[in-house]
Every structure is written in structure tokens, then in C-alpha cells.
mmCIF file of C-alpha atoms in Angstrom:
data_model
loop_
_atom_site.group_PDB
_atom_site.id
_atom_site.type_symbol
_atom_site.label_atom_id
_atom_site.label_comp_id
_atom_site.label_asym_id
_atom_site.label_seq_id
_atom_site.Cartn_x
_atom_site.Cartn_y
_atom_site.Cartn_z
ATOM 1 C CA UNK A 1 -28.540 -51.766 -32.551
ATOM 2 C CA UNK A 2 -27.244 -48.310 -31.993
ATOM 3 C CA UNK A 3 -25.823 -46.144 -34.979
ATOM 4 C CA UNK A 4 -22.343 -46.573 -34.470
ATOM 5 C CA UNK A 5 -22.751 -50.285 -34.804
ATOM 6 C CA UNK A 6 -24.587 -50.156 -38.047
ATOM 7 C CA UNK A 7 -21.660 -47.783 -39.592
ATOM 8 C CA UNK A 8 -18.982 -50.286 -38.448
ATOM 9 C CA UNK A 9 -20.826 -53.151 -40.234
ATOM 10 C CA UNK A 10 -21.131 -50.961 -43.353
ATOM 11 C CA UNK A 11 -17.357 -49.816 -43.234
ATOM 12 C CA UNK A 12 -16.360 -53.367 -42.852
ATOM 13 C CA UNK A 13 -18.207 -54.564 -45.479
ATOM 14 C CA UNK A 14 -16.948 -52.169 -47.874
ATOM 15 C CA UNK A 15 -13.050 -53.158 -46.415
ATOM 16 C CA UNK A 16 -13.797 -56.419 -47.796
ATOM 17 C CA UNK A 17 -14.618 -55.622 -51.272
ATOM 18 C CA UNK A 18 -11.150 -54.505 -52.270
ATOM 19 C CA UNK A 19 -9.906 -54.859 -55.556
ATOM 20 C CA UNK A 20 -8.352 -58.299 -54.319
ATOM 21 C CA UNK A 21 -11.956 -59.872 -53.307
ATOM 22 C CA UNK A 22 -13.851 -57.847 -56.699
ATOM 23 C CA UNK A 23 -11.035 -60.284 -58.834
ATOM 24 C CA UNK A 24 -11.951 -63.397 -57.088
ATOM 25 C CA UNK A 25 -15.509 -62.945 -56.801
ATOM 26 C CA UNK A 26 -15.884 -61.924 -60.823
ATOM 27 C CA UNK A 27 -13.649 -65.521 -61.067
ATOM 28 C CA UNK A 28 -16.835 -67.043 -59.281
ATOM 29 C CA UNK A 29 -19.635 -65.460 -61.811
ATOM 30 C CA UNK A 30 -17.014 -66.444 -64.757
ATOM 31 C CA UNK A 31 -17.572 -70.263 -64.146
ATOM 32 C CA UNK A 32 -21.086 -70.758 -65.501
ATOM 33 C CA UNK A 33 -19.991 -68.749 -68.350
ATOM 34 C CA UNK A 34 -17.623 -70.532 -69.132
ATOM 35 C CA UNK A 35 -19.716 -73.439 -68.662
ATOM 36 C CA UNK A 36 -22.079 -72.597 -71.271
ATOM 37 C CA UNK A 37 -19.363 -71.240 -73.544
ATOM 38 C CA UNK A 38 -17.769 -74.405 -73.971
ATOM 39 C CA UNK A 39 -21.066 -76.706 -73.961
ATOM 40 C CA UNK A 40 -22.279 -75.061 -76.818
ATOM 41 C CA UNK A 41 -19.117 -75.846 -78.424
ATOM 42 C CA UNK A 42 -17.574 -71.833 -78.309
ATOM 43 C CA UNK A 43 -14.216 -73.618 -77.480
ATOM 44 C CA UNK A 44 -12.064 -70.132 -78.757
ATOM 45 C CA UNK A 45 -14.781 -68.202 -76.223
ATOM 46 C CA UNK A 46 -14.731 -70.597 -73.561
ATOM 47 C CA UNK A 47 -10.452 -70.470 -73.646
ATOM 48 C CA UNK A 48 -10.670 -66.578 -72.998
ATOM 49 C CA UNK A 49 -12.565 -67.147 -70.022
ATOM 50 C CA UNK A 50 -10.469 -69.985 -68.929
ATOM 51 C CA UNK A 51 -6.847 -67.706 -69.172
ATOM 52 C CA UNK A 52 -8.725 -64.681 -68.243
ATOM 53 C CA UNK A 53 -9.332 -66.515 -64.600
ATOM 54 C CA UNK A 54 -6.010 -68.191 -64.409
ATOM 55 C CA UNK A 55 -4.567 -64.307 -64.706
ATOM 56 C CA UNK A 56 -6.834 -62.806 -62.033
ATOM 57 C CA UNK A 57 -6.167 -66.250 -59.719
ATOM 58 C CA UNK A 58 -2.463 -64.958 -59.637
ATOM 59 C CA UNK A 59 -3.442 -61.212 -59.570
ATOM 60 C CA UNK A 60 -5.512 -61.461 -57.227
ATOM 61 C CA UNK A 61 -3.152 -62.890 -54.416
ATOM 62 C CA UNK A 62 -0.642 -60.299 -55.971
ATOM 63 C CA UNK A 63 -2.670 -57.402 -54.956
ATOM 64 C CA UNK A 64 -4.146 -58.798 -51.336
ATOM 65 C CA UNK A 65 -0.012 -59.573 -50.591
ATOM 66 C CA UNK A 66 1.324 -55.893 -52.001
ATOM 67 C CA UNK A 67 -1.363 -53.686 -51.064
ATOM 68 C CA UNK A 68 -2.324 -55.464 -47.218
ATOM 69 C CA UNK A 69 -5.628 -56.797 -48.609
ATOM 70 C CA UNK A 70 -5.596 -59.928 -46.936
ATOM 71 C CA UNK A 71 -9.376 -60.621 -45.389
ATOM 72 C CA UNK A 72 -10.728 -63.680 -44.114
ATOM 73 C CA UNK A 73 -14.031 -63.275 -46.620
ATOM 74 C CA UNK A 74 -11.080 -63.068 -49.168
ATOM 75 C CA UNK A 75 -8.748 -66.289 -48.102
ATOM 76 C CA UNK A 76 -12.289 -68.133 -48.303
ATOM 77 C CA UNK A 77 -13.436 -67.139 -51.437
ATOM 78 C CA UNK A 78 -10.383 -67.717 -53.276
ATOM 79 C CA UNK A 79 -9.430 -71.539 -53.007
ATOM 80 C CA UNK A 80 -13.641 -71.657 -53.650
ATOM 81 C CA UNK A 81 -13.046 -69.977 -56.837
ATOM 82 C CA UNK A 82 -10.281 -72.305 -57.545
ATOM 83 C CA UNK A 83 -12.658 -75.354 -56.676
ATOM 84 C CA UNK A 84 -15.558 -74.402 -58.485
ATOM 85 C CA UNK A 85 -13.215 -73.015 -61.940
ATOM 86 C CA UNK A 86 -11.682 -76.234 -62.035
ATOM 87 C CA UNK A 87 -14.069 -79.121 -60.952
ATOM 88 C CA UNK A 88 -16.651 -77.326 -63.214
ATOM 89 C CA UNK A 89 -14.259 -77.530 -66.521
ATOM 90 C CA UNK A 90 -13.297 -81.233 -65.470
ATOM 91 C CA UNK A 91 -16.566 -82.112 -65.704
ATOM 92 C CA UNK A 92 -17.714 -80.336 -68.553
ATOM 93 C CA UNK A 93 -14.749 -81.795 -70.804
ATOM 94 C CA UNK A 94 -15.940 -85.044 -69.487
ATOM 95 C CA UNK A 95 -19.309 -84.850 -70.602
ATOM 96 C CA UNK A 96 -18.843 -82.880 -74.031
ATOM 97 C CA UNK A 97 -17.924 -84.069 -77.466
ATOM 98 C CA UNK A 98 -14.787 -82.539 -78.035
ATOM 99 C CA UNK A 99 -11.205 -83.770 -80.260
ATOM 100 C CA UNK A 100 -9.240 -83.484 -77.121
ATOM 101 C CA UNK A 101 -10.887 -84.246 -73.673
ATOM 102 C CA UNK A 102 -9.352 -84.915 -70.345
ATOM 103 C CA UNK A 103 -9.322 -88.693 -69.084
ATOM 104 C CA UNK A 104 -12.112 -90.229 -67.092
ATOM 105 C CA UNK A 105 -9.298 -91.635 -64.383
ATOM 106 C CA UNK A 106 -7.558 -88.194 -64.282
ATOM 107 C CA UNK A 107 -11.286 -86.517 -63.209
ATOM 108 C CA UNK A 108 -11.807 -89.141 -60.647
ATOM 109 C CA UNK A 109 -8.373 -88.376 -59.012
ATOM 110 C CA UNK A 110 -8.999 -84.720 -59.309
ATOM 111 C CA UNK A 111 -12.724 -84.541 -57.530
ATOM 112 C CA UNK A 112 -11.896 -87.657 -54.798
ATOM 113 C CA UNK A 113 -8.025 -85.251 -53.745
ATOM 114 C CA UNK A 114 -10.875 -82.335 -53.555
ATOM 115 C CA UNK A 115 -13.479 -84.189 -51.482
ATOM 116 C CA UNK A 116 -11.270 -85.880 -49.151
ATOM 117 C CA UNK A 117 -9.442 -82.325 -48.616
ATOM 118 C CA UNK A 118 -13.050 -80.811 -47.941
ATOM 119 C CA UNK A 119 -13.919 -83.729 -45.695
ATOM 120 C CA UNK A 120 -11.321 -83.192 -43.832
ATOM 121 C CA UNK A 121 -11.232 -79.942 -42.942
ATOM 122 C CA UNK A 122 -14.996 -80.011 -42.102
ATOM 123 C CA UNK A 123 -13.597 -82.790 -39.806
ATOM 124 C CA UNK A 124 -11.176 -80.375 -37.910
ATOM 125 C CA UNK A 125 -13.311 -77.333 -37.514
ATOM 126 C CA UNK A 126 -15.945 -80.027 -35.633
ATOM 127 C CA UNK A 127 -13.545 -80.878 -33.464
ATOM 128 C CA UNK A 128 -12.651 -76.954 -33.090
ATOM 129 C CA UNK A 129 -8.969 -77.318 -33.693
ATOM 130 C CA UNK A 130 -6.930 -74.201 -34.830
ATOM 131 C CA UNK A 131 -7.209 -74.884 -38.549
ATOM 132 C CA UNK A 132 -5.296 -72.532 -40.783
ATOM 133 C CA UNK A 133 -6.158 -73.111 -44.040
ATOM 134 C CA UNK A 134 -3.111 -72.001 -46.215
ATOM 135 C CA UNK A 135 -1.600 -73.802 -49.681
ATOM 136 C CA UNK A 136 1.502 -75.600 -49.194
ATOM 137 C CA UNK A 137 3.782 -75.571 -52.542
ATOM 138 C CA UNK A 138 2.907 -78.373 -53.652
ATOM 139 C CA UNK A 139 -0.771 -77.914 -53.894
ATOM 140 C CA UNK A 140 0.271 -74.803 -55.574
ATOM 141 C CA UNK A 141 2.055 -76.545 -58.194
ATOM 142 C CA UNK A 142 -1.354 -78.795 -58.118
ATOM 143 C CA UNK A 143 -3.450 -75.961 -59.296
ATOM 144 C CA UNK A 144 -0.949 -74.676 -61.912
ATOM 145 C CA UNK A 145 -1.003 -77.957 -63.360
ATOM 146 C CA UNK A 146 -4.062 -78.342 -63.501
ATOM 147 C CA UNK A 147 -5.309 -75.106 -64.847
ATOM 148 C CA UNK A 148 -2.412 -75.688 -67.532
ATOM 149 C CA UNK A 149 -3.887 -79.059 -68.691
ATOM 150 C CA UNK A 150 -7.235 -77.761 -69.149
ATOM 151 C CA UNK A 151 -5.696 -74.565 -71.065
ATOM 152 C CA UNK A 152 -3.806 -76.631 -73.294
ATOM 153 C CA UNK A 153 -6.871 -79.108 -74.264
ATOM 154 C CA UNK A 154 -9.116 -76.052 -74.644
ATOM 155 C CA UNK A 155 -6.017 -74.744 -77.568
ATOM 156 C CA UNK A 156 -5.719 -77.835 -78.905
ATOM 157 C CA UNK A 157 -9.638 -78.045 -79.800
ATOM 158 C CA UNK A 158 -9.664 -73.722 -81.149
ATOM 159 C CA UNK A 159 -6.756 -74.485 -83.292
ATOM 160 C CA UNK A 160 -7.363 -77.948 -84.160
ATOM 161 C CA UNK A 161 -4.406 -79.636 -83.270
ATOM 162 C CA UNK A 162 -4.304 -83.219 -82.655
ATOM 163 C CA UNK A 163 -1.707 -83.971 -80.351
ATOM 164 C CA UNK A 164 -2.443 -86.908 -77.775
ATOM 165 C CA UNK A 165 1.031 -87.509 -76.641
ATOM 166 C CA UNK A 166 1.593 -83.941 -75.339
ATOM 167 C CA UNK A 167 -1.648 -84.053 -73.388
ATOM 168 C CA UNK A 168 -0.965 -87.758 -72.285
ATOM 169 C CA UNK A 169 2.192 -86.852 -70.703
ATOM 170 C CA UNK A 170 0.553 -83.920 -68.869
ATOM 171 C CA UNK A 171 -2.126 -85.588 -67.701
ATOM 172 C CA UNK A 172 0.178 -88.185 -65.796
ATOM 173 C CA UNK A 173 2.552 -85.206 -64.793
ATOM 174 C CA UNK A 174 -0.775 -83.647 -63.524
ATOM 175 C CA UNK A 175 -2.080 -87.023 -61.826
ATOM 176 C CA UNK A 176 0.915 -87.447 -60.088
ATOM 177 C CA UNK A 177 1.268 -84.169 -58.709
ATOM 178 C CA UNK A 178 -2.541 -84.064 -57.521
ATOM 179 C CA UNK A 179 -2.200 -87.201 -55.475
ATOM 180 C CA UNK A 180 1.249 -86.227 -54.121
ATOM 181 C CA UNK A 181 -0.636 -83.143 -53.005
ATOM 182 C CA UNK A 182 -3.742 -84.891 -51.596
ATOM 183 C CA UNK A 183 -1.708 -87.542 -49.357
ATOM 184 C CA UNK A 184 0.366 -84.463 -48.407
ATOM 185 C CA UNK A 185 -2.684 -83.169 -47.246
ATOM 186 C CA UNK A 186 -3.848 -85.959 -46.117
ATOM 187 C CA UNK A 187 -0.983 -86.271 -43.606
ATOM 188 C CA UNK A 188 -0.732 -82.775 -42.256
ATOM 189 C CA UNK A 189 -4.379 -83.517 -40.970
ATOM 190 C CA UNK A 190 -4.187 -86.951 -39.433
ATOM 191 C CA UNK A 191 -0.787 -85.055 -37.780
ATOM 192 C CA UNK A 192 -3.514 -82.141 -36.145
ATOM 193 C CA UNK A 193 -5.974 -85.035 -34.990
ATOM 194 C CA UNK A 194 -3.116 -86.507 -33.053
ATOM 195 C CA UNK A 195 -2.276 -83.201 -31.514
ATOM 196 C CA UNK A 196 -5.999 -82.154 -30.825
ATOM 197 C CA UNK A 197 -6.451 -85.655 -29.170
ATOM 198 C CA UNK A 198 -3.359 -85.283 -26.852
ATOM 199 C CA UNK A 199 -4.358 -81.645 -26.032
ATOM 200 C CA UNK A 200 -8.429 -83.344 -25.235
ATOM 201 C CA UNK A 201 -6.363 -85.994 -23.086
ATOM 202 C CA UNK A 202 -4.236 -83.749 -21.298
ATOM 203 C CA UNK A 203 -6.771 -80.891 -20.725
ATOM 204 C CA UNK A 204 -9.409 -84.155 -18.751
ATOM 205 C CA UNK A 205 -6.109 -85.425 -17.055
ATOM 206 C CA UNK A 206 -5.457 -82.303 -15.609
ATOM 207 C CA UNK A 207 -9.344 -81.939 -14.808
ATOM 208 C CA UNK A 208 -9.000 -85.015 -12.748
ATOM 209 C CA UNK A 209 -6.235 -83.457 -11.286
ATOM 210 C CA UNK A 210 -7.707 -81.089 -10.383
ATOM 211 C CA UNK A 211 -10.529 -82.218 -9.081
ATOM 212 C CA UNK A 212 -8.688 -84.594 -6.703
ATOM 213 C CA UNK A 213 -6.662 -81.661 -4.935
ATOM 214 C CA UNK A 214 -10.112 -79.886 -4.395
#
């Protein structure tokens, strides 16, 4: 490996670690703080975290989009962050003692919309078909939603408020949403297998073609 090629890997590595990628990857080391904050019941620290990475997960995508910071390593790492921020506090409500918890149903939904999403685009890049993983609006409003629900349970619990309704009524707004989202999803894939198998078909048809003339 000759000099230049060594600088150009450095330089590139360095382009990655804009402001835009430093946000989302100190979202990342956030989560297991977090996690410990609220299992040792530090609810008030626990909800700093929390709002502090909901602000960056906006800021972030603010700064990539106004200041051309877009990377690959970048559009990656940040529905990751997302994934790992949220599955991690659905869980760890679950499992902890707290006044005001998420359901049991509404974490099923959540992790099966997640795993059937993964699955599936696992799925496509196998089959090497032009996957562009981008957020429609919907799953947009998905994550909002979602982060919102968890930031109102972890108020509710600092300032003791017991208010089941409120978070009853987000939860189904939230459940809704998320499966909306998943079968939206859902579709756009089955609608890219379709198109990858006519391309396959097309591409040995004119093989045989092909063949046939020769």
C-alpha cells in the first residue's frame, strides 16, 4: 500500500466524523447509560438522557442536511441509534418496577415492526437489489411517537403523576401508527421483490435469447 493510499484512508475517515456522525455516535454510548440510570431507579437522570437524545436525533439530521454532511457511515448509524435508544428503553420499562410502565402488547408490536423491517432488508441486500434505505413520513411520525411515549412515562414517574388515561390513549395512538408504518414497510418491499424477480426473469430470457442467435 503506497503512501498516497494510506493518506486517502486517513482523510476519509476523518470526513466521516463530522459533527453530524460525533451526535449520533455519542446517541449510541448514551443508551447503556441510560440503561443503568433508569434500572437503578434514577428516573429524573435517566429522562435527561432520554430528551437529551431525542434533541441530537433531530440535530443531527439538521446539520448532515444544512452543512452537506450526508455519509453513508452516517445514514447507517443513525436509524441504529434510533433502534438501539428505543428497543433498549422498551425493554427496560418492561422489566422495571416503575408507577407508569409501557404495555407488554405495545413492546411486542414495537420489537416484531423492528424485526420484520430488519429481516427484510437483510432479505433484499441477498438478493443484491438497489436498496435505498430512507424513512418514509410515516415511520417518521413512528419514531416521534414513540420517543414521546417513553418521554412522557419517564415524567410521569420524576414528578409522580398518576395519569393512566393520558398514557393509555398514547399508547394506542402509538400502536397504531407503528403497525401502519410496519405494513407500509412491509409493502414497499414485497413491491422490490416483484421488480427484482421480473428484472432476474428478463435478464435469463434475454440470455436464452441470446444464446439461440449465437
Amino acid at each position: 500500500m503506497s503512501i498516497s493510499d494510506v493518506l486517502t484512508r486517513v482523510a476519509t475517515h476523518y470526513q466521516n466524523l463530522n459533527a453530524a456522525n460525533v451526535l449520533t455516535i455519542s446517541r449510541v454510548i448514551a443508551v447503556p447509560f441510560f440503561i443503568v440510570a433508569l434500572a437503578y431507579n434514577h428516573n429524573g437522570i435517566a429522562l435527561v438522557i432520554f430528551v437529551i437524545c431525542g434533541l441530537t436525533d433531530g440535530l443531527d439530521g439538521f446539520i448532515a442536511r444544512t452543512y452537506h454532511q450526508r455519509t453513508k457511515i452516517g445514514a447507517f448509524l443513525d436509524p441504529l441509534a434510533d433502534k438501539l435508544l428505543l428497543t433498549s428503553s422498551f425493554i427496560t420499562l418492561a422489566l422495571v418496577e416503575l408507577p407508569n410502565t409501557i404495555p407488554f402488547w405495545l413492546i411486542v408490536t414495537v420489537i416484531s415492526r423492528d424485526l420484520i423491517i430488519s429481516i427484510g432488508i437483510a432479505v433484499l441486500f441477498m438478493l443484491e437489489t438497489n436498496v435505498t434505505i430512507s424513512p418514509t413520513k410515516i415511520g417518521k411520525l413512528t419514531t416521534f411517537l414513540q420517543l414521546s411515549l417513553i418521554i412522557l412515562i419517564l415524567f410521569f414517574n420524576v414528578s409522580g403523576l398518576r395519569r393512566p388515561d393520558i398514557i393509555h390513549l398514547v399508547c394506542w395512538i402509538t400502536f397504531v401508527v407503528t403497525v401502519s408504518s410496519g405494513l407500509g414497510y412491509v409493502y414497499k418491499g414485497i413491491r422490490l421483490l416483484n421488480t427484482t424477480s421480473t428484472d432476474l426473469d428478463k435478464a435469463d430470457n434475454d440470455s436464452q435469447t441470446a444464446e439461440h442467435e449465437s
